[in-house]
Coordinates of C-alpha atoms in Angstrom, one line a residue:
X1 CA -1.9 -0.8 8.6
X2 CA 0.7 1.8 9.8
X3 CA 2.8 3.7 7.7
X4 CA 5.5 7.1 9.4
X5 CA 4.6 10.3 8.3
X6 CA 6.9 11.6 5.7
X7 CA 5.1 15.3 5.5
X8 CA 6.7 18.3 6.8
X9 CA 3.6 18.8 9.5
X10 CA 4.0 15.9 11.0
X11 CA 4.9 16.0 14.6
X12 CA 8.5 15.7 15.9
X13 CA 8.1 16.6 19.5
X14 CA 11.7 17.7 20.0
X15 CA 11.3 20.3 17.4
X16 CA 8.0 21.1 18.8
X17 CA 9.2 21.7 22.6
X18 CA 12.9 23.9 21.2
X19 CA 9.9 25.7 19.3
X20 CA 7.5 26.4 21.9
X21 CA 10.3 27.4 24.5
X22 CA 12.0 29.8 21.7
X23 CA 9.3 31.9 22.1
X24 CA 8.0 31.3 25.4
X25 CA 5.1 29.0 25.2
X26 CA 5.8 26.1 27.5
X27 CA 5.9 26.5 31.6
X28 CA 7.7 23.6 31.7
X29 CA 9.0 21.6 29.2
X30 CA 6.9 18.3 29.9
X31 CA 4.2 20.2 28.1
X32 CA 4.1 20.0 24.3
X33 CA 2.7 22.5 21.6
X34 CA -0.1 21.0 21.1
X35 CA -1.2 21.3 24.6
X36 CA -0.1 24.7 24.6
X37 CA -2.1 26.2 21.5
X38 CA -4.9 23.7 22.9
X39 CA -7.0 26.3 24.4
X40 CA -5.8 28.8 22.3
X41 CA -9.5 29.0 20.2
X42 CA -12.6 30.8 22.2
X43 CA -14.0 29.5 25.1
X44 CA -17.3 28.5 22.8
X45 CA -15.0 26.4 20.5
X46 CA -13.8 24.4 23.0
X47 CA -16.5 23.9 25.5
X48 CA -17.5 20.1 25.7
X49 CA -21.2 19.4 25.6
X50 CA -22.8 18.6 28.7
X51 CA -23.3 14.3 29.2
X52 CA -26.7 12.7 29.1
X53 CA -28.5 10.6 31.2
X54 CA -27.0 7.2 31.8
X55 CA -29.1 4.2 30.7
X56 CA -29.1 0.6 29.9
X57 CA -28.7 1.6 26.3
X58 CA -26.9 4.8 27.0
X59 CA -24.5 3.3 29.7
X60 CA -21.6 5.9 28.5
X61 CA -24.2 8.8 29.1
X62 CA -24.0 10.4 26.0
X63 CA -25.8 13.6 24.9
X64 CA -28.4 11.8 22.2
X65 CA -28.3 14.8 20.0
X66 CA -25.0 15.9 20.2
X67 CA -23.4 15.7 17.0
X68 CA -20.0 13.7 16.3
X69 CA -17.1 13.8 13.6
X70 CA -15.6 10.9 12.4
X71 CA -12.3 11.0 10.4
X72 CA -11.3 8.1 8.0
X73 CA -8.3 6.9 6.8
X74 CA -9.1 5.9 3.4
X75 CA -6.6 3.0 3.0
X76 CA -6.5 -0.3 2.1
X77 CA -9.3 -0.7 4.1
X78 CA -11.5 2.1 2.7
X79 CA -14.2 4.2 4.2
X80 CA -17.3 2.2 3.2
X81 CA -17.0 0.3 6.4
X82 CA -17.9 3.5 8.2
X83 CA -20.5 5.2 6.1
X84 CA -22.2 1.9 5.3
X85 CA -22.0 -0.4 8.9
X86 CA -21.0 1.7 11.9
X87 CA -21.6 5.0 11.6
X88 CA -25.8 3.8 10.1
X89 CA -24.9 2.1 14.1
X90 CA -24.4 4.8 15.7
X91 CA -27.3 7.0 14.1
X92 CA -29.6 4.0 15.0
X93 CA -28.6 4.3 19.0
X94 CA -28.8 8.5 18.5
X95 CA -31.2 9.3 15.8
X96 CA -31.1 12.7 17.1
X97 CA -27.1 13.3 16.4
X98 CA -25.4 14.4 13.4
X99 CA -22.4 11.9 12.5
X100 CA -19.9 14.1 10.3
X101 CA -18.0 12.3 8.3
X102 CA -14.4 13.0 6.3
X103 CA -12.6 10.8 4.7
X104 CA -8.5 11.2 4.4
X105 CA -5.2 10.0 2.9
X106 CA -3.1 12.4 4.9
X107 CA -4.6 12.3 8.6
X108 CA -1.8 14.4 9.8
X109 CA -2.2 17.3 7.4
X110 CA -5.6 17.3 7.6
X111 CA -5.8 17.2 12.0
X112 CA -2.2 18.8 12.6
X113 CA -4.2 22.5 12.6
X114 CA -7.0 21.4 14.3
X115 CA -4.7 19.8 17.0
X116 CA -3.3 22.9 17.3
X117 CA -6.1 25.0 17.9
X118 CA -8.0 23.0 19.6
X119 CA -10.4 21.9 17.7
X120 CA -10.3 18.3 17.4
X121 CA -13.0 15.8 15.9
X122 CA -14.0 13.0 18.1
X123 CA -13.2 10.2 16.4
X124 CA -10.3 9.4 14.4
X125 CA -8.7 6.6 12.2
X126 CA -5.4 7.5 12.5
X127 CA -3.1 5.2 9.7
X128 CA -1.4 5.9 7.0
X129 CA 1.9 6.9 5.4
X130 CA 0.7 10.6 7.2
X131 CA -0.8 9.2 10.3
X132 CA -0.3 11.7 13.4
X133 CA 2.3 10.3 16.4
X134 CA 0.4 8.2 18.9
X135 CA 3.2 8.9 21.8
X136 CA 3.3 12.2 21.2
X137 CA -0.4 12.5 21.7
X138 CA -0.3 10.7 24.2
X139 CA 2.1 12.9 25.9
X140 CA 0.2 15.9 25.4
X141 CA -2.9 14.9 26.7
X142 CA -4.9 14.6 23.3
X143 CA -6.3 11.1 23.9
X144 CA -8.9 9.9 25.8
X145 CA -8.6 7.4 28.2
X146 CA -10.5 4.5 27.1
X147 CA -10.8 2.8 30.2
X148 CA -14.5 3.6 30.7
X149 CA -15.2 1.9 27.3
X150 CA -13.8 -1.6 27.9
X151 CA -15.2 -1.5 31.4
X152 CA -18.9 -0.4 29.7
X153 CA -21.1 -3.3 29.0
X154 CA -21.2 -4.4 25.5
X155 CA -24.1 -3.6 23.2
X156 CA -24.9 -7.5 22.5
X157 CA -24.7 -8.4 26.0
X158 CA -25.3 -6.1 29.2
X159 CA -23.8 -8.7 31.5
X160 CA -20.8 -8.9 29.2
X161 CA -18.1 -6.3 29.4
X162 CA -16.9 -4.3 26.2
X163 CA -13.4 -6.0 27.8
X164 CA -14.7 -9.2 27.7
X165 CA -15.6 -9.3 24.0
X166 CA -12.3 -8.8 22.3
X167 CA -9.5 -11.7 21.9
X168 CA -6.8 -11.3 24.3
X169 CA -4.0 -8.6 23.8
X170 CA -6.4 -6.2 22.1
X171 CA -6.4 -3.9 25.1
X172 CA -2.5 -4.0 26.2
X173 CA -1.6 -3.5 22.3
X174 CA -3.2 0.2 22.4
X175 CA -2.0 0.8 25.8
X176 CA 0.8 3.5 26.9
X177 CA 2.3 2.4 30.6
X178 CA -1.0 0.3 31.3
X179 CA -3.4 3.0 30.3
X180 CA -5.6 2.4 27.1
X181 CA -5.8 5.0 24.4
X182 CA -5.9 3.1 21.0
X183 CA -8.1 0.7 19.8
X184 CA -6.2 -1.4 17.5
X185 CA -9.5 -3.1 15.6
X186 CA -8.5 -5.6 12.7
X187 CA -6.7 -8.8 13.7
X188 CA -3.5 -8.7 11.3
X189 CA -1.1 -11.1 10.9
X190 CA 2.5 -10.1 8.7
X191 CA 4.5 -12.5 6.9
X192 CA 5.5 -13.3 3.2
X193 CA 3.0 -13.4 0.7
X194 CA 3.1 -14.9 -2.7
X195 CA 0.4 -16.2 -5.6
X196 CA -0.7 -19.8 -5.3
X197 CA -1.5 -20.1 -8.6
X198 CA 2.1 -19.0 -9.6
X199 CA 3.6 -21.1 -7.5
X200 CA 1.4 -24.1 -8.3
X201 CA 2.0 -23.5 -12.5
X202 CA 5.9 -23.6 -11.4
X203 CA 6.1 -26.3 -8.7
X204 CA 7.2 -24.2 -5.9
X205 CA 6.5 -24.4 -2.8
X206 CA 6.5 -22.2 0.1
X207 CA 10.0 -22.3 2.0
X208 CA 10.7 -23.0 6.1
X209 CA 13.9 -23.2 6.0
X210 CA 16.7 -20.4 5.4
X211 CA 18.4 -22.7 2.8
X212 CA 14.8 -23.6 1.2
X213 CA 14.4 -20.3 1.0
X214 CA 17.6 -19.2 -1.0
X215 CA 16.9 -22.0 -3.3
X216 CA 13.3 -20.9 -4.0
X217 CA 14.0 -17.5 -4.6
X218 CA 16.9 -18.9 -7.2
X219 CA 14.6 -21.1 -9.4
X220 CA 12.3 -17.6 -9.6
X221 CA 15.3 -15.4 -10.4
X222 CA 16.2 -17.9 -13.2
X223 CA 12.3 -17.6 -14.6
X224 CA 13.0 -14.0 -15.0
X225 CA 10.8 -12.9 -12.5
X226 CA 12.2 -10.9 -9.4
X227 CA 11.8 -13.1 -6.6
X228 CA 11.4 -10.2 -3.4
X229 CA 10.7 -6.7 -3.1
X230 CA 8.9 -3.9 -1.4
X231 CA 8.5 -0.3 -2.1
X232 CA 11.5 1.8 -0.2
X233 CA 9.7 5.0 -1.3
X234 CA 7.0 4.3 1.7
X235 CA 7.2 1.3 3.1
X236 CA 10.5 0.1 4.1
X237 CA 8.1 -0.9 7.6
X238 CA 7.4 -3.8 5.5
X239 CA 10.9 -5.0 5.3
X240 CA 12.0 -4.0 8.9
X241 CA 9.3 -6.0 10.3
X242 CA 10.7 -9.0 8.3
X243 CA 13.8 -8.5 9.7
X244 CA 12.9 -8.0 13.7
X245 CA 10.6 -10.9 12.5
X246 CA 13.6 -13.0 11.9
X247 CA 15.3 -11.4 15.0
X248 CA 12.8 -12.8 17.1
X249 CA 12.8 -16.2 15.7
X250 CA 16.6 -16.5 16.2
X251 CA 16.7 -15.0 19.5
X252 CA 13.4 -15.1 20.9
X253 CA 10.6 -12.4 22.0
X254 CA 13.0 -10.8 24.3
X255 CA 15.2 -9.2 21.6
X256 CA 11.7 -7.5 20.4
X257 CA 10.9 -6.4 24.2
X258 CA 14.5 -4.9 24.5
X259 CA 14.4 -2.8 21.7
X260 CA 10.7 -1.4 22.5
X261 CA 11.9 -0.8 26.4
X262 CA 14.9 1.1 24.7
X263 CA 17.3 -1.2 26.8
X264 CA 21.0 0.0 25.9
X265 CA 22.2 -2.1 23.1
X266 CA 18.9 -3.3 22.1
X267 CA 19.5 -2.8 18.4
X268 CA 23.1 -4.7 18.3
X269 CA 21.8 -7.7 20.0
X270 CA 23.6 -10.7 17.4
X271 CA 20.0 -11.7 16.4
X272 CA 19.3 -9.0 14.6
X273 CA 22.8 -8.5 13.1
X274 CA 22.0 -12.2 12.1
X275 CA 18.8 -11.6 10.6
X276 CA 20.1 -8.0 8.9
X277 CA 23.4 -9.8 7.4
X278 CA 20.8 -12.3 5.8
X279 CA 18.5 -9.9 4.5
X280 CA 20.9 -7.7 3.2
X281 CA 22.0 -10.6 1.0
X282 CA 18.5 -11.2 0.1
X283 CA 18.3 -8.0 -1.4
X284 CA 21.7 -7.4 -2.8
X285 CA 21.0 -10.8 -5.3
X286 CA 17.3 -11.3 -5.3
X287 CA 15.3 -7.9 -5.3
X288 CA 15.0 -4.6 -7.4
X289 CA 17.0 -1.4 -7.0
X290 CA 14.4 0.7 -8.7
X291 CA 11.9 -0.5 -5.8
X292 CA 13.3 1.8 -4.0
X293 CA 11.6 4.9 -5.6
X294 CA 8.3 3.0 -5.9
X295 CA 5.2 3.1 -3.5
X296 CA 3.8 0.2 -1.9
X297 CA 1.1 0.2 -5.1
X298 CA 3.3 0.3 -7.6
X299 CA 4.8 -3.1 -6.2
X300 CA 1.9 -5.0 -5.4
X301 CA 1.0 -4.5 -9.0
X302 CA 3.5 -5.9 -9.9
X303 CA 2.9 -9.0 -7.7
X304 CA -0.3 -9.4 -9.5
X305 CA 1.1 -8.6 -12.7
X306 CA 3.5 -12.2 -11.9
X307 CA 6.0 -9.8 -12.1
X308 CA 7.3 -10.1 -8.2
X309 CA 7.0 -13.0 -6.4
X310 CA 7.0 -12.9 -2.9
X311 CA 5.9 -9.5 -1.0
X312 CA 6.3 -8.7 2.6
X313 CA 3.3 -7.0 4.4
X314 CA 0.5 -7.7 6.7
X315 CA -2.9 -9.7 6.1
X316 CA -5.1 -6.2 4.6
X317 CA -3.0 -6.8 1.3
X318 CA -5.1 -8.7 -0.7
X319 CA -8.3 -6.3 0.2
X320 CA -6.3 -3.1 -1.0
X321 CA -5.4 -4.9 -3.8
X322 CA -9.0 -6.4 -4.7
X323 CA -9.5 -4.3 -8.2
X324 CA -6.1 -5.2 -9.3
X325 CA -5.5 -9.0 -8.2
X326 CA -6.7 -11.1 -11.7
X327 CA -8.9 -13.8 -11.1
X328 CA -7.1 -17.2 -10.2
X329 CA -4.0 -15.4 -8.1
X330 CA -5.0 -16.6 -4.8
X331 CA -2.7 -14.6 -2.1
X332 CA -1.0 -16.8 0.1
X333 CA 0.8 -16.0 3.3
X334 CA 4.3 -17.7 4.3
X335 CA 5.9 -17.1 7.7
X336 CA 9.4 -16.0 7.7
X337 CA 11.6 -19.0 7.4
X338 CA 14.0 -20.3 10.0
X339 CA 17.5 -18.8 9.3
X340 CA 19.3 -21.3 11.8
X341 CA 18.5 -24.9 13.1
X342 CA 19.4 -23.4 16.6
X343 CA 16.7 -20.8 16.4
X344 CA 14.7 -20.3 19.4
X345 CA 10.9 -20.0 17.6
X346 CA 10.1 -22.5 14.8
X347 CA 8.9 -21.8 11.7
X348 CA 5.7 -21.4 12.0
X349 CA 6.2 -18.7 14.6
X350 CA 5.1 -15.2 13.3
X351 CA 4.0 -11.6 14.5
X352 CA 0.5 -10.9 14.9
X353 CA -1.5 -8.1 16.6
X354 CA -4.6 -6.1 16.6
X355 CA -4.2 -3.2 13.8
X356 CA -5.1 -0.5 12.5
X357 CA -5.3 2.1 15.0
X358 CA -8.5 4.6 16.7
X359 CA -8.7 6.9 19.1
X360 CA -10.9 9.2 20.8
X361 CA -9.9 13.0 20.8
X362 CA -10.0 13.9 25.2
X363 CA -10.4 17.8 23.7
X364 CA -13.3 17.3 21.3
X365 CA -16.7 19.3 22.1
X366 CA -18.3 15.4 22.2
X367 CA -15.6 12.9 23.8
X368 CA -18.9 10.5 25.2
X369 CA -20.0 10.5 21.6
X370 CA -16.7 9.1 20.2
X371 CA -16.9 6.4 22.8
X372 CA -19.6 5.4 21.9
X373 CA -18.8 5.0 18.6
X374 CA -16.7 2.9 19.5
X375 CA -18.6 0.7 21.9
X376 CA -20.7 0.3 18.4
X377 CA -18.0 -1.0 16.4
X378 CA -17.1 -3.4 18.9
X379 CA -20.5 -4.7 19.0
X380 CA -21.5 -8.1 17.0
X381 CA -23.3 -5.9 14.2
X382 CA -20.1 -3.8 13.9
X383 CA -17.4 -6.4 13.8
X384 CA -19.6 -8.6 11.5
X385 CA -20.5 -5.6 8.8
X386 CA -16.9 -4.2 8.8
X387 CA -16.0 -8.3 8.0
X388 CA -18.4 -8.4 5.0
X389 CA -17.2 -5.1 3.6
X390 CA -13.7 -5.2 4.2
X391 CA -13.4 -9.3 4.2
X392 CA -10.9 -9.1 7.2
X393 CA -11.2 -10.0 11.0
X394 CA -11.8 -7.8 13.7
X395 CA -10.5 -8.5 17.1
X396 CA -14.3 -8.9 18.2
X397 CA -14.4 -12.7 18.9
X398 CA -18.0 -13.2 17.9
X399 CA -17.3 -11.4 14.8
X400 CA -16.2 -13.8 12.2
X401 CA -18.3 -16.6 13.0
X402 CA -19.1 -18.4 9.9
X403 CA -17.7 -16.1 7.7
X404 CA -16.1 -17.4 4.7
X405 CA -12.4 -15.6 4.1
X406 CA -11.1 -15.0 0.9
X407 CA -7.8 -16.9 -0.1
X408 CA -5.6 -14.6 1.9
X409 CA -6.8 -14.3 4.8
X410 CA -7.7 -17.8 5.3
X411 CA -4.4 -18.5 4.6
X412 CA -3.4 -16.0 7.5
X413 CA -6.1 -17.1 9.8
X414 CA -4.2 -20.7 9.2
X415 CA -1.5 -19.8 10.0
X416 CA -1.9 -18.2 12.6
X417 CA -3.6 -21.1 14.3
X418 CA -0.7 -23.4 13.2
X419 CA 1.6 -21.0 15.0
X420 CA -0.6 -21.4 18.6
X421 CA 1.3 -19.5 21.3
X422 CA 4.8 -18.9 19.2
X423 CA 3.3 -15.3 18.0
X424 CA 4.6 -11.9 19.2
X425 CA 4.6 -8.5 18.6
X426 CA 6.3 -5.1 19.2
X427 CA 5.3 -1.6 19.9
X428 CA 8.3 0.9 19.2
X429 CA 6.9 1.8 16.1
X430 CA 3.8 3.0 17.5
X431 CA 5.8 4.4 20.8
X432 CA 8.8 6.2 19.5
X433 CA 7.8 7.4 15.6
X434 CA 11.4 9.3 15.3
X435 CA 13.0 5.5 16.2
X436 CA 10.6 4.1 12.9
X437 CA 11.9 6.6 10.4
X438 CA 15.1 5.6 11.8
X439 CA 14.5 2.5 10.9
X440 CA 12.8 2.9 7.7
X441 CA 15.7 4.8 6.4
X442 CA 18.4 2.3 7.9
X443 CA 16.3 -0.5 5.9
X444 CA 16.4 1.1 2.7
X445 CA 20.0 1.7 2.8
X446 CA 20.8 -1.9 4.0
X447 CA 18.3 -3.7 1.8
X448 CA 19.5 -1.5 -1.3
X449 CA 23.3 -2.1 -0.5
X450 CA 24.7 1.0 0.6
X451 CA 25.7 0.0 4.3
X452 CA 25.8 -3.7 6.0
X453 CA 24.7 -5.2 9.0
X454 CA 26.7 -3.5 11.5
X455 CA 26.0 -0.1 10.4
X456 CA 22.6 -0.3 9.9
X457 CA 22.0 -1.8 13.2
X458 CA 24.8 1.1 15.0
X459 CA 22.6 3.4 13.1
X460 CA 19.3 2.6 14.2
X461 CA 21.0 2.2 18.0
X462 CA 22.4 5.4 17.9
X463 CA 18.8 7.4 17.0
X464 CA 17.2 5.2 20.6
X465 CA 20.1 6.0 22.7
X466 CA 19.3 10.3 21.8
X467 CA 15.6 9.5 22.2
X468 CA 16.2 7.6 25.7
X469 CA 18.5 10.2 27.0
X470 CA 15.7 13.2 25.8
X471 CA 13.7 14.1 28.7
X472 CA 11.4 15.4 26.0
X473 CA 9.9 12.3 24.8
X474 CA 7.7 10.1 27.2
X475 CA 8.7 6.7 27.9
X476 CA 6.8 3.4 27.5
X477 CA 7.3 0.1 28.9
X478 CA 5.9 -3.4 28.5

């Protein structure tokens, strides 16, 4: 899952380059401060380790006993997925090489220095509300090109490319201008979610239609339950994503691909004041003010508590909320309903990508070694054992066979079949971070009624007109 870093050391690369010029540091002003204070440690810090001898079980060439550090988010996936399935994996294939091992909640405060001085660990799971900005690193040269993985051959099958192992789209949705740099591992698939068994003890039923919708969300009001919500104190992403979501449906995938290729009025295209008018309505009658305060775990408690009924987020949810969800709740997903009968996606259209991001650190003493790592996550033993611990699906094709999901994600799998080619996705989030707070901010104040449709989308179009005209910020198409 991805969240914007709220913490004052996360990276806003405008700041960073007015910084670094102020006091000399940049040559020119395409170089960023992190690439500046890069070398900035001893020559002995930084030094890579020399590669080892390339083999039909070594095909990356990795130094066997070089060590590696891998850095966890420890999220709603947790880090027992790691310690327990690939990084025993990786110790199997190098039984001479130490796998450090640090688990986080604030990957950003934790790396920020160690970006900075050049002394990066090789393997990271960058998520999180405090996750580090993926353009930015791009930009400064932090991430390593992860070509020479997907073109490696796969650990199952040596005629097989790593490329060739993955469902499609897993590739392009970590890519920056048609280079590879994240590997987006779980298959995750956002919509609405809701209890079945609620539902089922109250003879509702999930809505496809905008006017199904208003009526289902006005019998739960009247059983004094609140029918919507999501937390505004962190993860307002939820709710923007529902509303692009609905965008998309009215106007089609092209009102996503405007507003990620910062085409000039991307933001005021009529589908998404559309979808934002609706929303807004949504939650000025049928959602919580004091959500606004709340974190994302403070609301989903509440779900479980049959307290909220309906929940926007992506297909992790009911594994982060495993030790609270009572027996009997049975998540459920439902796609966003049709607002219009003239929309251009049905119903059963919905967004779904590969998530949850990784990357290789390009400056780390042991860049091979990270590779590798993840060459052995994508392998059949990797994708199954992160499956059995985390009870999600990895973008590894082989690596759900004949497992049984719980509730939830069977219910996302499903639907995701039922939508067949209507699914899409965008990348602005991931591209532009400044352009998500943006948006996170505009959702909270149109969702908690202090501005309305056309000022929430003039405010979000403002913020990507200043980042398209700054020269500072690298650009990113699809």
């Amino acid at each position: 899952m991805s969240f914007t870093p709220e913490h004052p050391a996360a990276l806003d690369r405008r700041t960073v380059l007015r910084r670094a010029a102020a006091v000399g540091m940049l040559a020119t002003p395409a170089i960023g401060l992190l690439g500046a204070c890069a070398t900035s440690g001893s020559d002995n810090d930084n030094e890579q380790v020399a590669g080892g001898t390339k083999s039909e079980k070594n095909p990356l060439g990795v130094k066997e006993d070089a060590p590696i550090e891998v850095i966890i988010f420890n999220g709603g996936y947790g880090e027992k997925y790691a310690t327990d399935v690939h990084e025993p994996l990786y110790k199997k294939a190098f039984p001479k090489a130490e796998v450090k091992h640090q688990a986080t909640q604030a990957v950003s405060t934790v790396l920020q220095p160690r970006f900075a001085s050049g002394n990066p660990p090789e393997f990271v799971n960058n998520s999180g509300e405090k996750l580090m900005d993926f353009g930015a690193l791009v930009a400064d040269g932090q991430l390593q090109d992860l070509t020479e993985l997907w073109d490696a051959p796969s650990v199952d099958d040596p005629s097989k490319k790593v490329r060739d192992t993955v469902v499609p789209g897993t590739i392009e949705a970590g890519s920056f201008n048609g280079k590879p740099y994240v590997l987006y591992y779980v298959s995750t698939v956002f919509g609405i979610w809701y209890s079945a068994k609620l539902f089922k003890d109250n003879g509702w039923a999930p809505a496809k239609t905008w006017d199904d919708f208003i009526a289902l969300l006005t019998a739960i009001k009247a059983k004094g339950i609140t029918p919507y919500g999501y937390a505004g104190a962190n993860a307002a992403y939820y709710q923007w994503n529902v509303i692009l979501t609905q965008a998309a449906k009215i106007g089609g995938v092209d009102v996503l691909k405007n507003i990620d290729n910062l085409e000039d009025g991307a933001w005021k295209q009529d589908a998404i004041k559309q979808a934002a008018t609706a929303w807004a309505e949504v939650g000025a009658k049928f959602s919580d003010k004091s959500f606004e305060g709340l974190k994302h775990t403070d609301v989903q408690l509440r779900q479980n508590q049959y307290k909220v009924a309906l929940y926007p987020s992506g297909d992790w949810l009911e594994g982060e909320q495993k030790q609270d969800t009572p027996p009997g709740f049975d998540y459920q997903l439902m796609p966003v309903p049709s607002l219009t009968a003239s929309d251009k996606m049905p119903a059963t259209a919905l967004r779904a990508t590969a998530g949850e991001g990784y990357f290789v650190s390009a400056k780390s003493k042991n860049p091979k070694g990270g590779l590798e790592y993840m060459r052995q996550m994508l392998s059949k033993a990797g994708a199954k054992g992160f499956t059995e611990v985390v009870k999600a699906p990895t973008v590894v094709t082989a690596g759900s066979e004949g497992f049984a999901f719980p509730p939830g994600v069977a219910s996302s799998q499903a639907a995701l079949k039922a939508a067949g080619q209507d699914v899409f996705n965008l990348y602005f989030d991931g591209w532009y971070k400044e352009l998500d707070t943006e948006a996170r901010t505009a959702t909270n104040e149109l969702m908690f009624g202090r501005i309305n449709a056309d000022a929430f989308v003039e405010r979000i179009q403002k913020r990507a007109d200043a980042i398209k005209k700054d020269s500072s910020v690298a650009k990113f198409k699809r």
